[in-house]
Amino acid sequence: MVSLGDVKRSAATLFAQGQHLAALRLYDAIVAAAPLDFDARIRVADCALALGNPHAENVYRATAWYCLKSGHPLPALVCARVLEAHGADSSDLVAALVVNYGSESELLGKVAARVALPPETLEVPVPDVRQPAPPDALDAALARAEHATDTYKEFPQAVHEIPLLSALSEAAFKRVLGTILLKRLPPGAFVIREGESGNSFFFVAGGRLRVFATDGLGRQTPLAELGEGAVFGEMALLSAQPRSASVECLSDVDVLEVGRQSLASLADELGAVAEALHGFTRERLLGNLMATSPLFKPFNRMQQRDLLRRFTSHDVAPGTVVINEGEEGRGLFVVLSGELDVSRRASDGSAVPLGGLKTGDVFGEMALLRNARTTATVVAQRPATVLFLAREYVARIVAAVPEIKSYLEALAEDREIDNQLVMGEDDTPADERVLI
Ligand code: CMP
């Protein structure tokens, strides 16, 4: 007996090595022990297809119907896309998807449920795949996978919406479904690499992925794990900025890509989708800020949430002056998204650029710490969202939490040194400067 999770991992490895019959036997063992494992059924069909067996089609179709009824629309769409890729008709499946999960569906409900996948810890009896397969192994596996849920009756009365898509009009939903691309990836593959440009976002239809950010020293900060139904890749699309994190497959993964073409097909409903995507982005940016910013590091989760609640959030248009050089320091700012430029007035009145601020950067600390007037102007370069914490509250935190005090002091000191160099105000003799 081996756990279902381990059997799947072994099967995925065998499949990747081109040992399709051996992989099929392991997936079949899962279907025999856990007939509700639609993922294993799809994989049986994948193996059969790789072995050139045309009956795989029946398995995709039967599994897709089960998925539609059991609250798993995205794996159903995966089956439909695979069928289409092999020249089979899937219009009945796509039509049912729209009827069951479109905005006019009577099945969508608040008290919705989905039939869960069997637990990864379930013990599964497995064959020894080093031994030759019985002659009917392929046919028997296909028959089992096709009919695994024929007698299953406990389908939920109401199903969950598909995020974003179920809110569309039926016509737009249909158009988008027609343009969504399926990507099937092995464990270890990257769907997104931090820093690349991005023109699409994704739904997870199956498998698990991890999201992580990498700092300048190559250290990774885990940000999230994603599974069926999750949306990702929306940030770069909305902000026209590089990908903010990497997303790597932890298992065999099916993702559905919504690209430029899909978005164009949304026509006048694009605004509603963009707004919903903004909602995802905001939550994630706040989560990432708490996970990565030194400002939040000294605190536990609850304290971090509490601190975050004390900030006010401000959307600023390009050109907005957030800090005006010479004014009194009003508080501390954190860039949630977008970019801002920092500059200082030279003696001849011209503005000297000092640098830029991007997601996660803190600013406004210099005047606060020194109780002096602000020494630079900060202007939004593109649409940005900044969080603001009033000076009285910053003073209380700085007094109470030494780590924050030293973080802000070090930041202010580094910036002042950089600024003096840029402005040519550095009075250290050149031969005493230490360059690193
Ligand atoms: P994007 O920046 O386009 O590419 C990387 C994606 O990782 C990003 O969009 C988000 O969709 C996703 N992401 C970033 N942070 C998180 C998080 N905390 N939780 C879930 N997903 C995230």
Tab-separated table of C-alpha atoms and ligand atoms in Angstrom:
chain	number	residue	atom	x	y	z
A	1	MET	CA	0.000	0.000	0.000
A	2	VAL	CA	1.256	3.450	-0.892
A	3	SER	CA	-0.403	6.824	-0.314
A	4	LEU	CA	-2.419	8.216	-3.206
A	5	GLY	CA	-0.178	11.296	-3.344
A	6	ASP	CA	2.949	9.153	-3.698
A	7	VAL	CA	1.342	6.978	-6.372
A	8	LYS	CA	0.467	10.101	-8.361
A	9	ARG	CA	3.995	11.442	-8.079
A	10	SER	CA	5.469	8.127	-9.257
A	11	ALA	CA	2.978	7.966	-12.126
A	12	ALA	CA	3.841	11.531	-13.164
A	13	THR	CA	7.541	10.635	-13.225
A	14	LEU	CA	6.899	7.524	-15.316
A	15	PHE	CA	4.750	9.524	-17.725
A	16	ALA	CA	7.449	12.189	-18.086
A	17	GLN	CA	9.954	9.413	-18.863
A	18	GLY	CA	7.708	8.161	-21.660
A	19	GLN	CA	6.696	5.016	-19.749
A	20	HIS	CA	3.043	5.521	-20.560
A	21	LEU	CA	1.782	2.005	-19.886
A	22	ALA	CA	3.457	1.854	-16.469
A	23	ALA	CA	2.034	5.285	-15.606
A	24	LEU	CA	-1.396	4.170	-16.761
A	25	ARG	CA	-1.271	1.154	-14.459
A	26	LEU	CA	-0.581	3.374	-11.464
A	27	TYR	CA	-3.307	5.866	-12.344
A	28	ASP	CA	-5.651	2.915	-12.861
A	29	ALA	CA	-4.813	1.662	-9.370
A	30	ILE	CA	-5.901	5.070	-8.049
A	31	VAL	CA	-9.169	4.985	-9.991
A	32	ALA	CA	-9.854	1.474	-8.654
A	33	ALA	CA	-9.265	2.585	-5.062
A	34	ALA	CA	-10.773	6.071	-5.391
A	35	PRO	CA	-13.268	6.325	-8.283
A	36	LEU	CA	-13.982	9.998	-7.467
A	37	ASP	CA	-10.421	10.957	-8.351
A	38	PHE	CA	-11.274	12.664	-11.650
A	39	ASP	CA	-7.686	13.827	-11.970
A	40	ALA	CA	-6.445	10.213	-12.100
A	41	ARG	CA	-9.171	9.427	-14.672
A	42	ILE	CA	-7.964	12.267	-16.897
A	43	ARG	CA	-4.403	10.970	-16.522
A	44	VAL	CA	-5.495	7.455	-17.526
A	45	ALA	CA	-6.892	9.017	-20.693
A	46	ASP	CA	-3.655	10.998	-21.223
A	47	CYS	CA	-1.640	7.774	-20.998
A	48	ALA	CA	-3.992	5.958	-23.375
A	49	LEU	CA	-3.790	8.856	-25.810
A	50	ALA	CA	-0.005	8.773	-25.634
A	51	LEU	CA	-0.239	5.035	-26.416
A	52	GLY	CA	-2.359	5.895	-29.451
A	53	ASN	CA	-5.615	4.429	-28.164
A	54	PRO	CA	-8.676	6.249	-29.591
A	55	HIS	CA	-10.929	5.150	-26.690
A	56	ALA	CA	-9.243	7.778	-24.528
A	57	GLU	CA	-11.860	10.133	-25.954
A	58	ASN	CA	-14.680	8.340	-24.068
A	59	VAL	CA	-12.800	8.739	-20.803
A	60	TYR	CA	-12.277	12.502	-21.259
A	61	ARG	CA	-15.923	12.884	-22.117
A	62	ALA	CA	-17.265	10.824	-19.196
A	63	THR	CA	-14.888	12.525	-16.762
A	64	ALA	CA	-15.856	15.953	-18.049
A	65	TRP	CA	-19.543	15.249	-17.379
A	66	TYR	CA	-18.725	14.059	-13.881
A	67	CYS	CA	-16.641	17.215	-13.282
A	68	LEU	CA	-19.421	19.476	-14.553
A	69	LYS	CA	-21.961	17.934	-12.185
A	70	SER	CA	-19.665	17.645	-9.195
A	71	GLY	CA	-18.617	21.316	-9.102
A	72	HIS	CA	-15.299	21.151	-11.019
A	73	PRO	CA	-15.884	23.191	-14.189
A	74	LEU	CA	-12.222	23.932	-14.939
A	75	PRO	CA	-11.082	20.279	-15.226
A	76	ALA	CA	-14.169	19.768	-17.427
A	77	LEU	CA	-12.856	22.534	-19.680
A	78	VAL	CA	-9.456	20.816	-19.720
A	79	CYS	CA	-11.131	17.658	-21.074
A	80	ALA	CA	-13.019	19.700	-23.675
A	81	ARG	CA	-9.798	21.388	-24.846
A	82	VAL	CA	-7.968	18.046	-25.123
A	83	LEU	CA	-10.857	16.576	-27.127
A	84	GLU	CA	-10.820	19.563	-29.505
A	85	ALA	CA	-7.042	19.297	-29.900
A	86	HIS	CA	-7.590	15.751	-31.163
A	87	GLY	CA	-10.302	16.705	-33.596
A	88	ALA	CA	-13.238	15.558	-31.455
A	89	ASP	CA	-16.355	17.643	-30.930
A	90	SER	CA	-16.729	19.127	-27.451
A	91	SER	CA	-19.494	21.619	-28.133
A	92	ASP	CA	-21.951	19.727	-25.892
A	93	LEU	CA	-19.541	20.032	-22.961
A	94	VAL	CA	-18.877	23.720	-23.522
A	95	ALA	CA	-22.613	24.393	-23.868
A	96	ALA	CA	-23.255	22.579	-20.571
A	97	LEU	CA	-20.494	24.574	-18.932
A	98	VAL	CA	-22.219	27.806	-19.930
A	99	VAL	CA	-25.643	26.554	-18.798
A	100	ASN	CA	-24.379	25.308	-15.415
A	101	TYR	CA	-21.807	28.006	-14.595
A	102	GLY	CA	-22.909	31.065	-16.596
A	103	SER	CA	-24.486	34.049	-14.853
A	104	GLU	CA	-27.986	32.799	-15.641
A	105	SER	CA	-27.447	29.338	-14.180
A	106	GLU	CA	-29.891	28.253	-11.514
A	107	LEU	CA	-27.270	25.874	-10.135
A	108	LEU	CA	-24.990	28.627	-8.842
A	109	GLY	CA	-25.677	29.105	-5.182
A	110	LYS	CA	-24.399	30.622	-2.005
A	111	VAL	CA	-24.576	27.297	-0.167
A	112	ALA	CA	-22.635	25.596	-2.898
A	113	ALA	CA	-20.449	22.518	-2.613
A	114	ARG	CA	-18.099	20.480	-4.739
A	115	VAL	CA	-17.398	16.783	-4.441
A	116	ALA	CA	-13.870	16.692	-3.046
A	117	LEU	CA	-10.974	14.792	-4.550
A	118	PRO	CA	-10.059	11.789	-2.376
A	119	PRO	CA	-7.364	12.650	0.201
A	120	GLU	CA	-3.709	12.321	-0.812
A	121	THR	CA	-3.158	10.152	2.267
A	122	LEU	CA	-5.545	7.425	1.116
A	123	GLU	CA	-3.753	4.063	0.940
A	124	VAL	CA	-3.779	2.646	-2.580
A	125	PRO	CA	-2.873	-0.970	-3.478
A	126	VAL	CA	-0.491	-0.763	-6.455
A	127	PRO	CA	0.760	-3.259	-9.030
A	128	ASP	CA	4.485	-3.848	-9.511
A	129	VAL	CA	5.004	-1.968	-12.749
A	130	ARG	CA	8.401	-3.614	-13.292
A	131	GLN	CA	6.480	-6.819	-14.065
A	132	PRO	CA	4.948	-7.095	-17.555
A	133	ALA	CA	1.433	-5.655	-17.758
A	134	PRO	CA	-1.468	-8.099	-18.228
A	135	PRO	CA	-2.586	-8.085	-21.890
A	136	ASP	CA	-5.891	-6.372	-21.096
A	137	ALA	CA	-4.350	-3.702	-18.807
A	138	LEU	CA	-5.049	-0.817	-21.170
A	139	ASP	CA	-8.619	-1.799	-22.049
A	140	ALA	CA	-9.476	-2.580	-18.436
A	141	ALA	CA	-8.080	0.770	-17.261
A	142	LEU	CA	-10.000	2.667	-19.947
A	143	ALA	CA	-13.253	0.912	-19.061
A	144	ARG	CA	-12.731	1.574	-15.350
A	145	ALA	CA	-11.901	5.234	-15.901
A	146	GLU	CA	-14.847	5.736	-18.255
A	147	HIS	CA	-17.409	4.183	-15.918
A	148	ALA	CA	-15.888	5.049	-12.519
A	149	THR	CA	-18.776	7.292	-11.474
A	150	ASP	CA	-21.639	5.805	-13.524
A	151	THR	CA	-23.589	4.957	-10.389
A	152	TYR	CA	-22.591	8.037	-8.391
A	153	LYS	CA	-25.662	9.993	-7.342
A	154	GLU	CA	-24.667	12.462	-4.606
A	155	PHE	CA	-24.068	15.499	-6.770
A	156	PRO	CA	-24.407	18.884	-5.035
A	157	GLN	CA	-27.650	20.813	-5.475
A	158	ALA	CA	-25.713	24.042	-5.986
A	159	VAL	CA	-22.226	24.676	-7.364
A	160	HIS	CA	-19.642	27.439	-6.816
A	161	GLU	CA	-19.161	30.155	-9.411
A	162	ILE	CA	-16.048	30.267	-11.559
A	163	PRO	CA	-14.227	33.392	-10.345
A	164	LEU	CA	-14.619	36.283	-12.838
A	165	LEU	CA	-16.200	34.173	-15.595
A	166	SER	CA	-19.530	33.389	-13.952
A	167	ALA	CA	-20.154	37.101	-13.561
A	168	LEU	CA	-20.068	37.664	-17.336
A	169	SER	CA	-23.087	37.719	-19.614
A	170	GLU	CA	-23.663	34.357	-21.241
A	171	ALA	CA	-22.549	35.691	-24.623
A	172	ALA	CA	-19.246	37.027	-23.259
A	173	PHE	CA	-18.700	33.859	-21.207
A	174	LYS	CA	-19.088	31.763	-24.386
A	175	ARG	CA	-16.729	33.995	-26.344
A	176	VAL	CA	-14.081	33.825	-23.624
A	177	LEU	CA	-14.396	30.047	-23.268
A	178	GLY	CA	-13.680	29.788	-26.971
A	179	THR	CA	-10.346	31.586	-26.594
A	180	ILE	CA	-8.938	30.169	-23.346
A	181	LEU	CA	-5.774	28.120	-23.920
A	182	LEU	CA	-4.860	24.962	-22.045
A	183	LYS	CA	-1.283	24.492	-20.825
A	184	ARG	CA	-0.325	21.123	-19.337
A	185	LEU	CA	2.912	21.193	-17.382
A	186	PRO	CA	5.066	18.717	-15.427
A	187	PRO	CA	6.333	19.215	-11.869
A	188	GLY	CA	9.158	21.767	-11.728
A	189	ALA	CA	7.962	23.736	-14.772
A	190	PHE	CA	7.535	27.488	-14.412
A	191	VAL	CA	4.317	29.103	-15.595
A	192	ILE	CA	5.654	32.544	-14.735
A	193	ARG	CA	9.137	33.827	-14.015
A	194	GLU	CA	9.601	36.936	-11.924
A	195	GLY	CA	10.762	39.916	-13.944
A	196	GLU	CA	9.402	38.777	-17.318
A	197	SER	CA	6.711	40.759	-19.057
A	198	GLY	CA	3.223	39.304	-19.023
A	199	ASN	CA	0.190	39.551	-21.244
A	200	SER	CA	-2.105	36.961	-19.749
A	201	PHE	CA	-3.525	35.603	-16.529
A	202	PHE	CA	-4.297	32.021	-15.569
A	203	PHE	CA	-6.799	29.769	-13.833
A	204	VAL	CA	-5.523	26.665	-12.082
A	205	ALA	CA	-7.603	23.753	-13.390
A	206	GLY	CA	-5.656	21.031	-11.606
A	207	GLY	CA	-2.516	20.331	-9.578
A	208	ARG	CA	-0.612	22.550	-7.159
A	209	LEU	CA	1.742	25.485	-7.729
A	210	ARG	CA	3.901	27.633	-5.498
A	211	VAL	CA	4.315	31.375	-5.751
A	212	PHE	CA	7.557	32.910	-4.529
A	213	ALA	CA	9.505	36.150	-4.771
A	214	THR	CA	13.292	36.338	-5.068
A	215	ASP	CA	15.314	39.173	-3.536
A	216	GLY	CA	18.527	40.745	-4.840
A	217	LEU	CA	20.600	38.075	-3.081
A	218	GLY	CA	18.667	35.245	-4.689
A	219	ARG	CA	16.811	34.361	-1.486
A	220	GLN	CA	13.269	33.115	-2.025
A	221	THR	CA	10.260	34.203	0.014
A	222	PRO	CA	7.311	31.834	-0.333
A	223	LEU	CA	4.146	33.832	-0.978
A	224	ALA	CA	1.418	31.262	-1.571
A	225	GLU	CA	0.428	27.829	-2.788
A	226	LEU	CA	-2.287	27.636	-5.379
A	227	GLY	CA	-4.702	24.850	-6.330
A	228	GLU	CA	-7.794	24.264	-8.452
A	229	GLY	CA	-9.838	27.420	-9.029
A	230	ALA	CA	-7.080	29.915	-8.124
A	231	VAL	CA	-6.349	32.873	-10.403
A	232	PHE	CA	-2.813	34.191	-10.910
A	233	GLY	CA	-0.743	36.319	-13.275
A	234	GLU	CA	-3.191	39.217	-13.103
A	235	MET	CA	-0.781	41.724	-11.564
A	236	ALA	CA	1.563	42.232	-14.513
A	237	LEU	CA	-1.398	42.327	-16.842
A	238	LEU	CA	-3.113	45.105	-14.917
A	239	SER	CA	-0.052	47.164	-14.104
A	240	ALA	CA	1.893	46.645	-17.345
A	241	GLN	CA	4.854	45.994	-15.029
A	242	PRO	CA	7.097	42.903	-15.006
A	243	ARG	CA	5.860	39.729	-13.288
A	244	SER	CA	6.073	40.333	-9.543
A	245	ALA	CA	6.769	36.724	-8.531
A	246	SER	CA	7.557	33.293	-9.959
A	247	VAL	CA	4.952	30.540	-10.177
A	248	GLU	CA	6.268	26.973	-10.313
A	249	CYS	CA	4.424	23.643	-10.657
A	250	LEU	CA	4.641	21.340	-7.639
A	251	SER	CA	2.863	18.503	-9.441
A	252	ASP	CA	1.437	17.804	-12.878
A	253	VAL	CA	-0.495	20.989	-13.512
A	254	ASP	CA	-3.226	22.105	-15.895
A	255	VAL	CA	-3.628	25.848	-16.259
A	256	LEU	CA	-6.028	27.751	-18.473
A	257	GLU	CA	-4.547	30.887	-19.964
A	258	VAL	CA	-6.634	33.971	-20.592
A	259	GLY	CA	-4.612	36.035	-23.019
A	260	ARG	CA	-4.982	39.272	-24.929
A	261	GLN	CA	-7.332	37.678	-27.432
A	262	SER	CA	-9.666	36.464	-24.676
A	263	LEU	CA	-9.665	39.863	-23.078
A	264	ALA	CA	-10.442	41.538	-26.381
A	265	SER	CA	-13.411	39.210	-26.754
A	266	LEU	CA	-14.841	40.583	-23.518
A	267	ALA	CA	-15.513	43.883	-25.269
A	268	ASP	CA	-17.637	46.131	-23.031
A	269	GLU	CA	-17.490	43.657	-20.145
A	270	LEU	CA	-13.725	44.029	-19.842
A	271	GLY	CA	-14.154	46.729	-17.195
A	272	ALA	CA	-15.986	44.390	-14.798
A	273	VAL	CA	-13.325	41.698	-15.167
A	274	ALA	CA	-10.511	44.210	-14.702
A	275	GLU	CA	-12.185	45.460	-11.531
A	276	ALA	CA	-12.492	41.937	-10.135
A	277	LEU	CA	-8.828	41.303	-11.003
A	278	HIS	CA	-7.884	44.494	-9.179
A	279	GLY	CA	-9.549	43.033	-6.090
A	280	PHE	CA	-7.311	39.931	-6.255
A	281	THR	CA	-4.243	42.088	-6.829
A	282	ARG	CA	-4.872	44.352	-3.876
A	283	GLU	CA	-5.314	41.481	-1.427
A	284	ARG	CA	-2.145	39.834	-2.708
A	285	LEU	CA	-0.077	42.998	-2.636
A	286	LEU	CA	-1.061	43.559	0.971
A	287	GLY	CA	-0.246	39.923	1.794
A	288	ASN	CA	3.120	40.160	0.053
A	289	LEU	CA	3.948	43.421	1.787
A	290	MET	CA	3.388	41.763	5.145
A	291	ALA	CA	5.486	38.758	4.077
A	292	THR	CA	8.436	40.706	2.664
A	293	SER	CA	8.637	44.242	4.127
A	294	PRO	CA	11.074	44.787	7.029
A	295	LEU	CA	8.437	47.120	8.433
A	296	PHE	CA	6.223	44.148	9.235
A	297	LYS	CA	8.905	41.629	10.152
A	298	PRO	CA	9.006	42.183	13.936
A	299	PHE	CA	5.312	41.362	14.256
A	300	ASN	CA	3.222	38.195	14.292
A	301	ARG	CA	0.350	37.687	11.813
A	302	MET	CA	-2.281	39.310	14.008
A	303	GLN	CA	-0.115	42.299	14.838
A	304	GLN	CA	0.737	42.681	11.146
A	305	ARG	CA	-2.964	42.818	10.258
A	306	ASP	CA	-3.509	45.296	13.049
A	307	LEU	CA	-0.663	47.500	11.820
A	308	LEU	CA	-1.927	47.299	8.250
A	309	ARG	CA	-5.377	48.472	9.335
A	310	ARG	CA	-3.833	51.681	10.640
A	311	PHE	CA	-2.598	52.665	7.185
A	312	THR	CA	-4.902	54.547	4.850
A	313	SER	CA	-4.757	53.676	1.167
A	314	HIS	CA	-4.538	56.308	-1.574
A	315	ASP	CA	-4.736	55.840	-5.333
A	316	VAL	CA	-2.687	58.528	-7.052
A	317	ALA	CA	-2.701	59.555	-10.706
A	318	PRO	CA	0.556	60.121	-12.648
A	319	GLY	CA	1.980	63.540	-11.836
A	320	THR	CA	0.486	63.694	-8.329
A	321	VAL	CA	2.903	65.226	-5.808
A	322	VAL	CA	2.827	62.974	-2.749
A	323	ILE	CA	5.577	64.787	-0.838
A	324	ASN	CA	6.616	68.355	-1.574
A	325	GLU	CA	10.203	69.200	-0.649
A	326	GLY	CA	10.347	71.579	2.291
A	327	GLU	CA	6.967	70.709	3.780
A	328	GLU	CA	6.604	69.178	7.205
A	329	GLY	CA	6.770	65.373	7.340
A	330	ARG	CA	3.197	64.140	7.624
A	331	GLY	CA	3.869	60.450	8.065
A	332	LEU	CA	5.267	57.294	6.552
A	333	PHE	CA	4.334	56.013	3.094
A	334	VAL	CA	4.621	52.527	1.585
A	335	VAL	CA	4.266	51.904	-2.158
A	336	LEU	CA	1.670	49.189	-2.690
A	337	SER	CA	1.803	49.385	-6.481
A	338	GLY	CA	3.040	51.667	-9.251
A	339	GLU	CA	6.170	53.802	-9.391
A	340	LEU	CA	7.145	57.192	-8.015
A	341	ASP	CA	10.066	59.523	-8.778
A	342	VAL	CA	12.126	61.263	-6.116
A	343	SER	CA	13.923	64.530	-6.836
A	344	ARG	CA	15.564	67.412	-4.960
A	345	ARG	CA	15.885	71.060	-5.955
A	346	ALA	CA	19.421	72.179	-6.752
A	347	SER	CA	20.664	75.652	-5.822
A	348	ASP	CA	19.880	76.847	-9.374
A	349	GLY	CA	16.255	75.732	-8.894
A	350	SER	CA	16.416	72.743	-11.230
A	351	ALA	CA	15.066	69.367	-10.048
A	352	VAL	CA	17.749	66.687	-9.664
A	353	PRO	CA	16.425	63.111	-9.903
A	354	LEU	CA	17.437	61.038	-6.881
A	355	GLY	CA	15.838	57.740	-7.723
A	356	GLY	CA	12.599	55.807	-8.022
A	357	LEU	CA	10.266	54.024	-5.641
A	358	LYS	CA	8.395	50.827	-6.418
A	359	THR	CA	6.210	48.191	-4.764
A	360	GLY	CA	7.231	47.592	-1.154
A	361	ASP	CA	9.418	50.705	-0.852
A	362	VAL	CA	8.983	52.910	2.196
A	363	PHE	CA	9.345	56.691	2.022
A	364	GLY	CA	8.837	59.760	4.175
A	365	GLU	CA	11.008	58.353	6.969
A	366	MET	CA	13.800	60.972	6.810
A	367	ALA	CA	11.797	63.990	7.929
A	368	LEU	CA	10.000	61.926	10.577
A	369	LEU	CA	13.125	60.575	12.214
A	370	ARG	CA	14.900	63.923	12.220
A	371	ASN	CA	11.844	65.935	13.027
A	372	ALA	CA	12.843	68.142	10.119
A	373	ARG	CA	11.284	69.328	6.889
A	374	THR	CA	11.126	66.972	3.925
A	375	THR	CA	14.260	67.001	1.791
A	376	ALA	CA	12.878	65.748	-1.522
A	377	THR	CA	9.787	65.770	-3.704
A	378	VAL	CA	7.997	62.512	-4.520
A	379	VAL	CA	5.800	62.406	-7.607
A	380	ALA	CA	3.794	59.494	-9.021
A	381	GLN	CA	5.298	58.472	-12.331
A	382	ARG	CA	2.468	56.091	-13.226
A	383	PRO	CA	-0.846	55.237	-11.516
A	384	ALA	CA	0.119	54.163	-8.018
A	385	THR	CA	-1.371	53.111	-4.729
A	386	VAL	CA	0.387	54.289	-1.592
A	387	LEU	CA	-0.345	53.392	2.002
A	388	PHE	CA	0.005	56.154	4.567
A	389	LEU	CA	0.610	56.004	8.325
A	390	ALA	CA	0.246	59.271	10.263
A	391	ARG	CA	3.331	60.615	12.042
A	392	GLU	CA	1.898	60.258	15.583
A	393	TYR	CA	1.425	56.545	15.047
A	394	VAL	CA	4.857	56.131	13.431
A	395	ALA	CA	6.409	57.863	16.449
A	396	ARG	CA	4.703	55.397	18.790
A	397	ILE	CA	5.912	52.379	16.822
A	398	VAL	CA	9.447	53.705	16.503
A	399	ALA	CA	9.547	54.271	20.261
A	400	ALA	CA	8.148	50.830	21.040
A	401	VAL	CA	9.819	48.579	18.466
A	402	PRO	CA	13.623	48.928	18.254
A	403	GLU	CA	13.853	46.813	15.053
A	404	ILE	CA	11.643	49.295	13.201
A	405	LYS	CA	13.596	52.228	14.546
A	406	SER	CA	16.904	50.796	13.361
A	407	TYR	CA	15.432	49.731	10.006
A	408	LEU	CA	14.129	53.243	9.296
A	409	GLU	CA	17.309	54.887	10.566
A	410	ALA	CA	19.498	52.714	8.339
A	411	LEU	CA	17.230	53.426	5.381
A	412	ALA	CA	17.350	57.187	5.998
A	413	GLU	CA	21.109	57.148	6.442
A	414	ASP	CA	21.763	55.170	3.231
A	415	ARG	CA	19.493	57.434	1.275
A	416	GLU	CA	21.089	60.598	2.634
A	417	ILE	CA	24.563	59.349	1.642
A	418	ASP	CA	23.310	58.471	-1.860
A	419	ASN	CA	21.587	61.832	-2.183
A	420	GLN	CA	24.653	63.787	-1.160
A	421	LEU	CA	26.698	61.948	-3.752
A	422	VAL	CA	24.137	62.721	-6.451
A	423	MET	CA	23.877	66.358	-5.421
A	424	GLY	CA	27.658	66.706	-5.202
A	425	GLU	CA	27.372	67.685	-1.526
A	426	ASP	CA	29.684	64.983	-0.225
A	427	ASP	CA	32.425	66.720	1.771
A	428	THR	CA	34.563	63.610	2.386
A	429	PRO	CA	37.878	63.966	0.534
A	430	ALA	CA	37.756	61.728	-2.543
A	431	ASP	CA	40.676	59.571	-1.431
A	432	GLU	CA	38.887	58.742	1.856
A	433	ARG	CA	35.746	57.468	0.202
A	434	VAL	CA	35.234	53.747	0.497
A	435	LEU	CA	33.618	52.351	-2.594
A	436	ILE	CA	32.006	48.920	-2.322
B	1	CMP	P1	2.098	38.637	-11.822
B	1	CMP	O1	2.894	39.665	-11.125
B	1	CMP	O2	1.538	38.937	-13.142
B	1	CMP	O3	2.936	37.288	-11.895
B	1	CMP	C1	3.223	36.587	-10.677
B	1	CMP	C2	1.905	36.291	-9.999
B	1	CMP	O4	1.977	35.660	-8.731
B	1	CMP	C3	1.176	37.597	-9.672
B	1	CMP	O5	0.828	38.241	-10.862
B	1	CMP	C4	0.046	37.065	-8.822
B	1	CMP	O6	-0.998	36.551	-9.599
B	1	CMP	C5	0.703	35.898	-8.113
B	1	CMP	N1	0.915	36.272	-6.708
B	1	CMP	C6	1.752	37.190	-6.217
B	1	CMP	N2	1.631	37.238	-4.877
B	1	CMP	C7	0.714	36.320	-4.516
B	1	CMP	C8	0.147	35.889	-3.274
B	1	CMP	N3	0.518	36.425	-2.120
B	1	CMP	N4	-0.803	34.929	-3.317
B	1	CMP	C9	-1.169	34.388	-4.468
B	1	CMP	N5	-0.679	34.739	-5.658
B	1	CMP	C10	0.245	35.695	-5.695
